[in-house]
Coordinates of N, CA and C in Angstrom, one line a residue:
X482 N 97.7 124.9 105.0 CA 98.6 125.8 105.7 C 99.1 126.9 104.8
X483 N 99.0 128.1 105.1 CA 99.4 129.2 104.2 C 100.9 129.4 104.3
X484 N 101.4 129.9 103.2 CA 102.9 130.2 103.0 C 103.8 129.0 103.3
X485 N 103.3 127.8 102.9 CA 104.1 126.6 103.0 C 104.1 126.0 101.6
X486 N 105.2 126.2 100.9 CA 105.4 125.7 99.6 C 106.1 124.4 99.6
X487 N 105.5 123.4 99.0 CA 106.1 122.0 99.0 C 105.7 121.3 97.8
X488 N 106.3 120.2 97.5 CA 105.8 119.2 96.5 C 106.1 117.8 97.0
X489 N 105.3 116.9 96.5 CA 105.5 115.5 96.8 C 106.1 114.8 95.6
X490 N 107.3 114.2 95.7 CA 108.0 113.6 94.6 C 108.5 112.2 94.9
X491 N 108.7 111.4 93.9 CA 109.3 110.1 94.0 C 110.7 110.3 93.6
X492 N 111.7 109.8 94.4 CA 113.1 109.9 94.0 C 113.6 108.4 93.9
X493 N 114.2 108.1 92.8 CA 114.7 106.7 92.7 C 115.8 106.4 93.6
X494 N 116.1 105.1 93.8 CA 117.2 104.7 94.7 C 118.5 105.3 94.2
X495 N 119.4 105.6 95.1 CA 120.8 106.1 94.7 C 121.8 105.7 95.7
X496 N 123.0 105.8 95.2 CA 124.2 105.4 96.0 C 125.0 106.7 96.4
X497 N 125.3 106.8 97.7 CA 126.1 108.0 98.2 C 127.3 107.5 98.9
X498 N 128.4 108.4 98.8 CA 129.6 108.1 99.5 C 130.0 109.4 100.2
X499 N 130.5 109.2 101.5 CA 130.9 110.4 102.2 C 131.3 110.0 103.6
X500 N 131.0 110.9 104.6 CA 131.5 110.7 105.9 C 130.3 110.6 106.8
X501 N 130.4 109.8 107.9 CA 129.4 109.5 108.9 C 129.7 110.1 110.2
X502 N 128.7 110.7 110.8 CA 128.8 111.3 112.2 C 127.7 110.6 113.0
X503 N 128.0 110.2 114.2 CA 127.0 109.6 115.1 C 127.3 110.2 116.5
X504 N 126.4 111.1 116.9 CA 126.7 111.8 118.2 C 125.5 112.4 118.8
X505 N 125.7 112.9 120.0 CA 124.7 113.6 120.7 C 124.5 115.1 120.3
X506 N 123.3 115.7 120.6 CA 123.1 117.1 120.2 C 124.2 118.0 120.8
X507 N 124.7 117.6 122.0 CA 125.7 118.5 122.6 C 127.0 118.6 121.8
X508 N 127.2 117.7 120.9 CA 128.4 117.7 120.1 C 128.2 118.0 118.6
X509 N 127.0 118.7 118.3 CA 126.6 119.0 117.0 C 127.6 119.9 116.3
X510 N 128.4 120.7 117.0 CA 129.4 121.5 116.4 C 130.5 120.7 115.7
X511 N 130.7 119.5 116.1 CA 131.7 118.6 115.4 C 131.1 118.1 114.1
X512 N 129.8 118.0 114.0 CA 129.1 117.7 112.8 C 129.3 118.7 111.7
X513 N 129.3 120.0 112.1 CA 129.5 121.1 111.1 C 130.9 121.0 110.5
X514 N 131.9 120.6 111.4 CA 133.2 120.4 110.9 C 133.3 119.3 109.9
X515 N 132.6 118.2 110.2 CA 132.6 117.1 109.3 C 132.0 117.4 107.9
X516 N 130.9 118.2 107.9 CA 130.2 118.6 106.7 C 131.2 119.5 105.9
X517 N 131.9 120.4 106.5 CA 132.8 121.3 105.8 C 134.0 120.4 105.2
X518 N 134.4 119.4 106.0 CA 135.5 118.5 105.6 C 135.0 117.7 104.4
X519 N 133.8 117.2 104.4 CA 133.3 116.5 103.2 C 133.2 117.3 102.0
X520 N 132.7 118.6 102.1 CA 132.6 119.4 101.0 C 134.0 119.7 100.3
X521 N 135.0 119.7 101.2 CA 136.4 120.0 100.6 C 137.0 118.7 100.0
X522 N 136.4 117.5 100.3 CA 136.9 116.3 99.8 C 136.2 115.7 98.6
X523 N 135.2 116.4 98.1 CA 134.4 115.9 97.0 C 135.3 115.6 95.8
X524 N 136.4 116.2 95.7 CA 137.3 116.0 94.6 C 137.9 114.6 94.5
X525 N 137.9 113.9 95.6 CA 138.4 112.5 95.6 C 137.4 111.5 95.0
X526 N 136.2 112.0 94.8 CA 135.1 111.1 94.2 C 135.2 111.3 92.6
X527 N 135.7 110.3 92.0 CA 135.8 110.4 90.5 C 134.5 110.3 89.8
X528 N 133.5 109.7 90.4 CA 132.2 109.4 89.7 C 131.1 110.1 90.4
X529 N 131.3 111.3 90.9 CA 130.2 112.0 91.6 C 129.2 112.5 90.6
X530 N 127.9 112.3 90.9 CA 126.8 112.7 89.9 C 126.7 114.2 89.8
X531 N 126.6 114.9 91.0 CA 126.5 116.3 91.0 C 127.4 116.9 92.1
X532 N 128.6 117.3 91.7 CA 129.5 117.9 92.8 C 129.1 119.2 93.4
X533 N 128.1 119.8 92.8 CA 127.6 121.1 93.3 C 126.5 120.9 94.4
X534 N 126.1 119.7 94.7 CA 125.0 119.4 95.7 C 125.5 118.4 96.7
X535 N 125.7 118.9 97.9 CA 126.1 118.0 99.0 C 124.8 117.6 99.7
X536 N 124.8 116.3 100.1 CA 123.6 115.8 100.8 C 123.9 115.5 102.3
X537 N 122.9 115.8 103.1 CA 123.0 115.6 104.5 C 121.8 114.7 104.9
X538 N 122.1 113.5 105.3 CA 121.0 112.5 105.7 C 121.0 112.2 107.1
X539 N 120.0 112.6 107.9 CA 120.0 112.4 109.3 C 118.9 111.4 109.7
X540 N 119.3 110.5 110.6 CA 118.5 109.4 111.1 C 118.5 109.5 112.6
X541 N 117.3 109.7 113.2 CA 117.2 109.9 114.6 C 117.1 108.6 115.3
X542 N 118.2 107.9 115.5 CA 118.3 106.6 116.0 C 118.7 106.5 117.4
X543 N 119.0 107.6 118.0 CA 119.4 107.7 119.4 C 118.7 108.7 120.2
X544 N 118.4 108.5 121.5 CA 117.5 109.5 122.2 C 118.2 110.8 122.5
X545 N 119.6 110.8 122.4 CA 120.3 112.0 122.8 C 120.9 112.7 121.6
X546 N 120.6 112.2 120.4 CA 121.2 112.8 119.2 C 120.7 112.1 117.9
X547 N 121.6 111.9 117.0 CA 121.2 111.3 115.7 C 122.5 110.8 115.0
X548 N 122.2 110.1 113.9 CA 123.3 109.7 113.0 C 123.1 110.5 111.7
X549 N 124.3 111.0 111.2 CA 124.2 111.9 110.0 C 125.3 111.4 109.0
X550 N 124.8 111.4 107.7 CA 125.7 111.1 106.6 C 125.9 112.3 105.8
X551 N 127.1 112.8 105.6 CA 127.4 113.9 104.7 C 128.0 113.3 103.5
X552 N 127.2 113.2 102.4 CA 127.5 112.4 101.2 C 127.3 113.2 99.9
X553 N 127.8 112.6 98.9 CA 127.5 113.0 97.5 C 127.0 111.8 96.7
X554 N 126.1 112.0 95.9 CA 125.6 110.9 95.0 C 126.7 110.5 94.1
X555 N 126.9 109.2 93.9 CA 127.9 108.7 93.0 C 127.4 107.6 92.2
X556 N 128.1 107.3 91.1 CA 127.7 106.2 90.2 C 128.3 104.9 90.7
X557 N 127.9 103.7 90.1 CA 128.4 102.4 90.6 C 129.9 102.3 90.4
X558 N 130.5 103.0 89.4 CA 131.9 102.8 89.2 C 132.8 103.4 90.3
X559 N 132.2 104.2 91.2 CA 133.0 104.8 92.2 C 133.5 103.8 93.3
X560 N 134.8 103.8 93.5 CA 135.4 103.0 94.6 C 135.2 103.8 95.9
X561 N 135.2 103.0 97.0 CA 135.0 103.6 98.3 C 136.4 104.1 98.8
X562 N 136.6 105.4 98.9 CA 137.8 105.9 99.4 C 138.0 105.6 100.9
X563 N 139.3 105.5 101.3 CA 139.6 105.2 102.7 C 139.0 106.3 103.6
X564 N 138.4 105.8 104.7 CA 137.9 106.7 105.7 C 136.4 107.1 105.4
X565 N 135.9 106.7 104.2 CA 134.5 107.1 103.9 C 133.6 105.9 104.0
X566 N 132.3 106.2 104.0 CA 131.3 105.2 104.1 C 130.4 105.3 102.8
X567 N 129.8 104.2 102.5 CA 128.8 104.1 101.4 C 127.4 103.9 102.0
X568 N 126.5 104.6 101.4 CA 125.1 104.5 101.8 C 124.2 104.3 100.5
X569 N 123.4 103.3 100.6 CA 122.4 103.0 99.5 C 121.1 103.4 99.9
X570 N 120.6 104.5 99.3 CA 119.3 105.0 99.7 C 118.2 104.4 98.8
X571 N 117.2 103.8 99.4 CA 116.1 103.2 98.5 C 115.2 104.3 97.9
X572 N 114.5 103.8 96.9 CA 113.5 104.7 96.2 C 112.5 105.1 97.3
X573 N 112.1 106.3 97.4 CA 111.1 106.8 98.4 C 110.3 107.9 97.8
X574 N 109.2 108.1 98.5 CA 108.4 109.3 98.3 C 108.8 110.3 99.3
X575 N 109.0 111.6 98.9 CA 109.4 112.7 99.7 C 108.5 113.9 99.7
X576 N 108.3 114.5 100.8 CA 107.8 115.9 100.9 C 109.1 116.8 100.7
X577 N 109.1 117.7 99.7 CA 110.3 118.5 99.6 C 109.8 120.0 99.8
X578 N 110.6 120.7 100.5 CA 110.4 122.2 100.7 C 111.7 122.8 100.7
X579 N 111.7 124.1 100.4 CA 113.0 124.9 100.4 C 113.1 125.8 101.6
X580 N 114.2 125.6 102.4 CA 114.4 126.5 103.5 C 115.2 127.7 102.9
X581 N 114.7 128.9 103.1 CA 115.3 130.1 102.6 C 116.2 130.7 103.6
X582 N 117.2 131.5 103.1 CA 118.0 132.3 104.0 C 117.2 133.2 104.9
X583 N 117.7 133.5 106.1 CA 117.0 134.4 107.1 C 115.8 133.8 107.7
X584 N 115.5 132.6 107.5 CA 114.4 131.9 108.1 C 114.9 131.0 109.3
X585 N 114.1 130.8 110.2 CA 114.4 129.9 111.3 C 114.2 128.4 110.9
X586 N 115.3 127.7 111.0 CA 115.3 126.3 110.5 C 114.3 125.5 111.4
X587 N 114.3 125.7 112.7 CA 113.3 125.0 113.5 C 111.9 125.3 113.1
X588 N 111.6 126.5 112.7 CA 110.2 126.9 112.2 C 109.9 126.1 110.9
X589 N 110.9 126.0 110.0 CA 110.7 125.3 108.8 C 110.3 123.9 109.1
X590 N 111.0 123.2 110.0 CA 110.7 121.8 110.4 C 109.3 121.7 111.1
X591 N 109.0 122.7 111.9 CA 107.7 122.8 112.5 C 106.6 122.8 111.5
X592 N 106.8 123.7 110.4 CA 105.8 123.8 109.3 C 105.6 122.4 108.6
X593 N 106.7 121.7 108.4 CA 106.6 120.4 107.8 C 105.8 119.5 108.6
X594 N 106.1 119.4 109.9 CA 105.4 118.5 110.8 C 103.9 118.9 110.9
X595 N 103.6 120.2 110.9 CA 102.2 120.6 111.0 C 101.5 120.2 109.7
X596 N 102.1 120.4 108.6 CA 101.5 120.0 107.3 C 101.2 118.5 107.3
X597 N 102.2 117.7 107.7 CA 102.0 116.2 107.7 C 100.9 115.8 108.6
X598 N 100.7 116.5 109.8 CA 99.6 116.2 110.7 C 98.3 116.4 110.1
X599 N 98.2 117.3 109.2 CA 96.9 117.7 108.5 C 96.7 117.0 107.2
X600 N 97.7 116.2 106.8 CA 97.6 115.6 105.4 C 97.3 114.1 105.5
X601 N 97.3 113.5 104.3 CA 97.1 112.0 104.2 C 98.4 111.3 104.3
X602 N 99.5 112.0 104.7 CA 100.8 111.4 104.8 C 101.4 111.4 106.2
X603 N 102.3 110.5 106.4 CA 103.0 110.5 107.7 C 104.5 110.3 107.4
X604 N 105.4 110.7 108.4 CA 106.8 110.4 108.2 C 107.1 108.9 108.0
X605 N 107.9 108.6 107.0 CA 108.2 107.2 106.8 C 109.1 106.7 108.0
X606 N 108.8 105.5 108.4 CA 109.6 104.8 109.4 C 109.9 103.4 108.9
X607 N 111.1 103.0 109.0 CA 111.5 101.7 108.7 C 110.9 100.7 109.7
X608 N 110.3 99.6 109.3 CA 109.8 98.6 110.3 C 110.8 98.2 111.2
X609 N 110.5 98.0 112.5 CA 111.3 97.4 113.5 C 112.6 98.3 113.8
X610 N 112.5 99.6 113.5 CA 113.5 100.5 113.9 C 112.9 101.5 114.8
X611 N 113.6 101.8 115.9 CA 113.2 102.7 116.9 C 113.8 104.1 116.6
X612 N 112.9 105.1 116.5 CA 113.3 106.5 116.2 C 113.0 107.4 117.4
X613 N 113.7 108.5 117.5 CA 113.6 109.4 118.6 C 113.3 110.8 118.2
X614 N 112.5 111.0 117.2 CA 112.1 112.3 116.7 C 110.8 112.2 116.0
X615 N 110.0 113.3 116.0 CA 108.7 113.3 115.3 C 108.9 113.3 113.8
X616 N 110.1 113.7 113.3 CA 110.4 113.6 111.9 C 111.7 112.7 111.9
X617 N 111.5 111.4 111.9 CA 112.7 110.5 112.2 C 113.8 110.5 111.1
X618 N 113.5 110.8 109.9 CA 114.5 110.8 108.8 C 114.4 112.2 108.1
X619 N 115.5 112.8 108.1 CA 115.6 114.1 107.4 C 116.7 114.1 106.4
X620 N 116.4 114.4 105.2 CA 117.4 114.5 104.1 C 117.5 116.0 103.7
X621 N 118.6 116.5 103.5 CA 118.8 117.9 103.1 C 119.8 117.9 101.9
X622 N 119.5 118.9 101.0 CA 120.4 119.1 99.8 C 120.9 120.5 99.9
X623 N 122.3 120.6 100.0 CA 122.9 121.9 100.2 C 123.6 122.3 98.9
X624 N 123.3 123.4 98.4 CA 124.1 123.9 97.2 C 125.5 124.4 97.7
X625 N 126.4 124.3 96.7 CA 127.8 124.7 97.1 C 127.9 126.2 97.5
X626 N 127.0 127.0 97.0 CA 127.1 128.5 97.2 C 126.4 128.9 98.5
X627 N 126.1 128.0 99.4 CA 125.3 128.3 100.6 C 126.2 129.1 101.6
X628 N 125.6 129.9 102.4 CA 126.3 130.6 103.5 C 126.1 129.7 104.7
X629 N 127.2 129.1 105.2 CA 127.1 128.2 106.3 C 126.4 128.8 107.5
X630 N 126.6 130.0 107.8 CA 125.9 130.7 108.9 C 124.5 131.1 108.7
X631 N 124.1 131.2 107.4 CA 122.7 131.6 107.1 C 122.3 130.9 105.8
X632 N 122.1 129.5 106.0 CA 122.0 128.7 104.8 C 120.6 128.7 104.1
X633 N 120.6 128.4 102.8 CA 119.4 128.0 102.1 C 119.6 126.6 101.6
X634 N 118.6 125.8 101.6 CA 118.8 124.4 101.2 C 117.4 123.8 101.1
X635 N 117.4 122.6 100.4 CA 116.1 121.8 100.2 C 116.1 120.8 101.4
X636 N 114.9 120.7 101.9 CA 114.6 119.7 102.9 C 113.7 118.6 102.3
X637 N 114.1 117.3 102.4 CA 113.4 116.2 101.9 C 113.0 115.3 103.0
X638 N 111.7 115.1 103.3 CA 111.3 114.2 104.4 C 110.6 113.0 103.7
X639 N 111.2 111.8 103.9 CA 110.6 110.6 103.4 C 109.2 110.4 104.1
X640 N 108.2 110.1 103.2 CA 106.8 110.0 103.7 C 106.2 108.7 103.2
X641 N 105.1 108.4 103.8 CA 104.2 107.3 103.3 C 102.8 107.7 103.6
X642 N 101.9 107.1 102.8 CA 100.5 107.3 102.9 C 100.0 106.8 104.3
X643 N 99.1 107.5 105.0 CA 98.6 107.0 106.2 C 97.8 105.7 105.9
X644 N 97.8 104.8 106.9 CA 97.0 103.6 106.7 C 95.7 103.7 107.5

């Protein structure tokens, strides 16, 4: 596929702490508020690994929406602050691509899906978990300097070799 820059990388397991959102697509505007809230609360995390990179981890576990974690990677010393959740992300293989400003996010995800269809990889799915999206798990890395209305960020899709 032309004009699709990506790489396949292994990322070790890590621990994240932040806020959880679980809702329908019709309430996605409340998710944006939660993401902004989490970015303003990074200061309460004493053992944050990289305070300049906010992570958004989406799991399509419901037919009308998804579950999203807005987190920062933290070390083991970090205590869980009140009102936040902890997420332990296993080591995985990812397809990583960069979504640039002024591009259509839906198109970027379509490009990922198209590449996967033509490759030796498929989106990773946890056994015995029902997902409701062709890309069931989406991880995104947002730099602090992003424009919320016209963002640039990295997209990481957990993948596995086709069997």
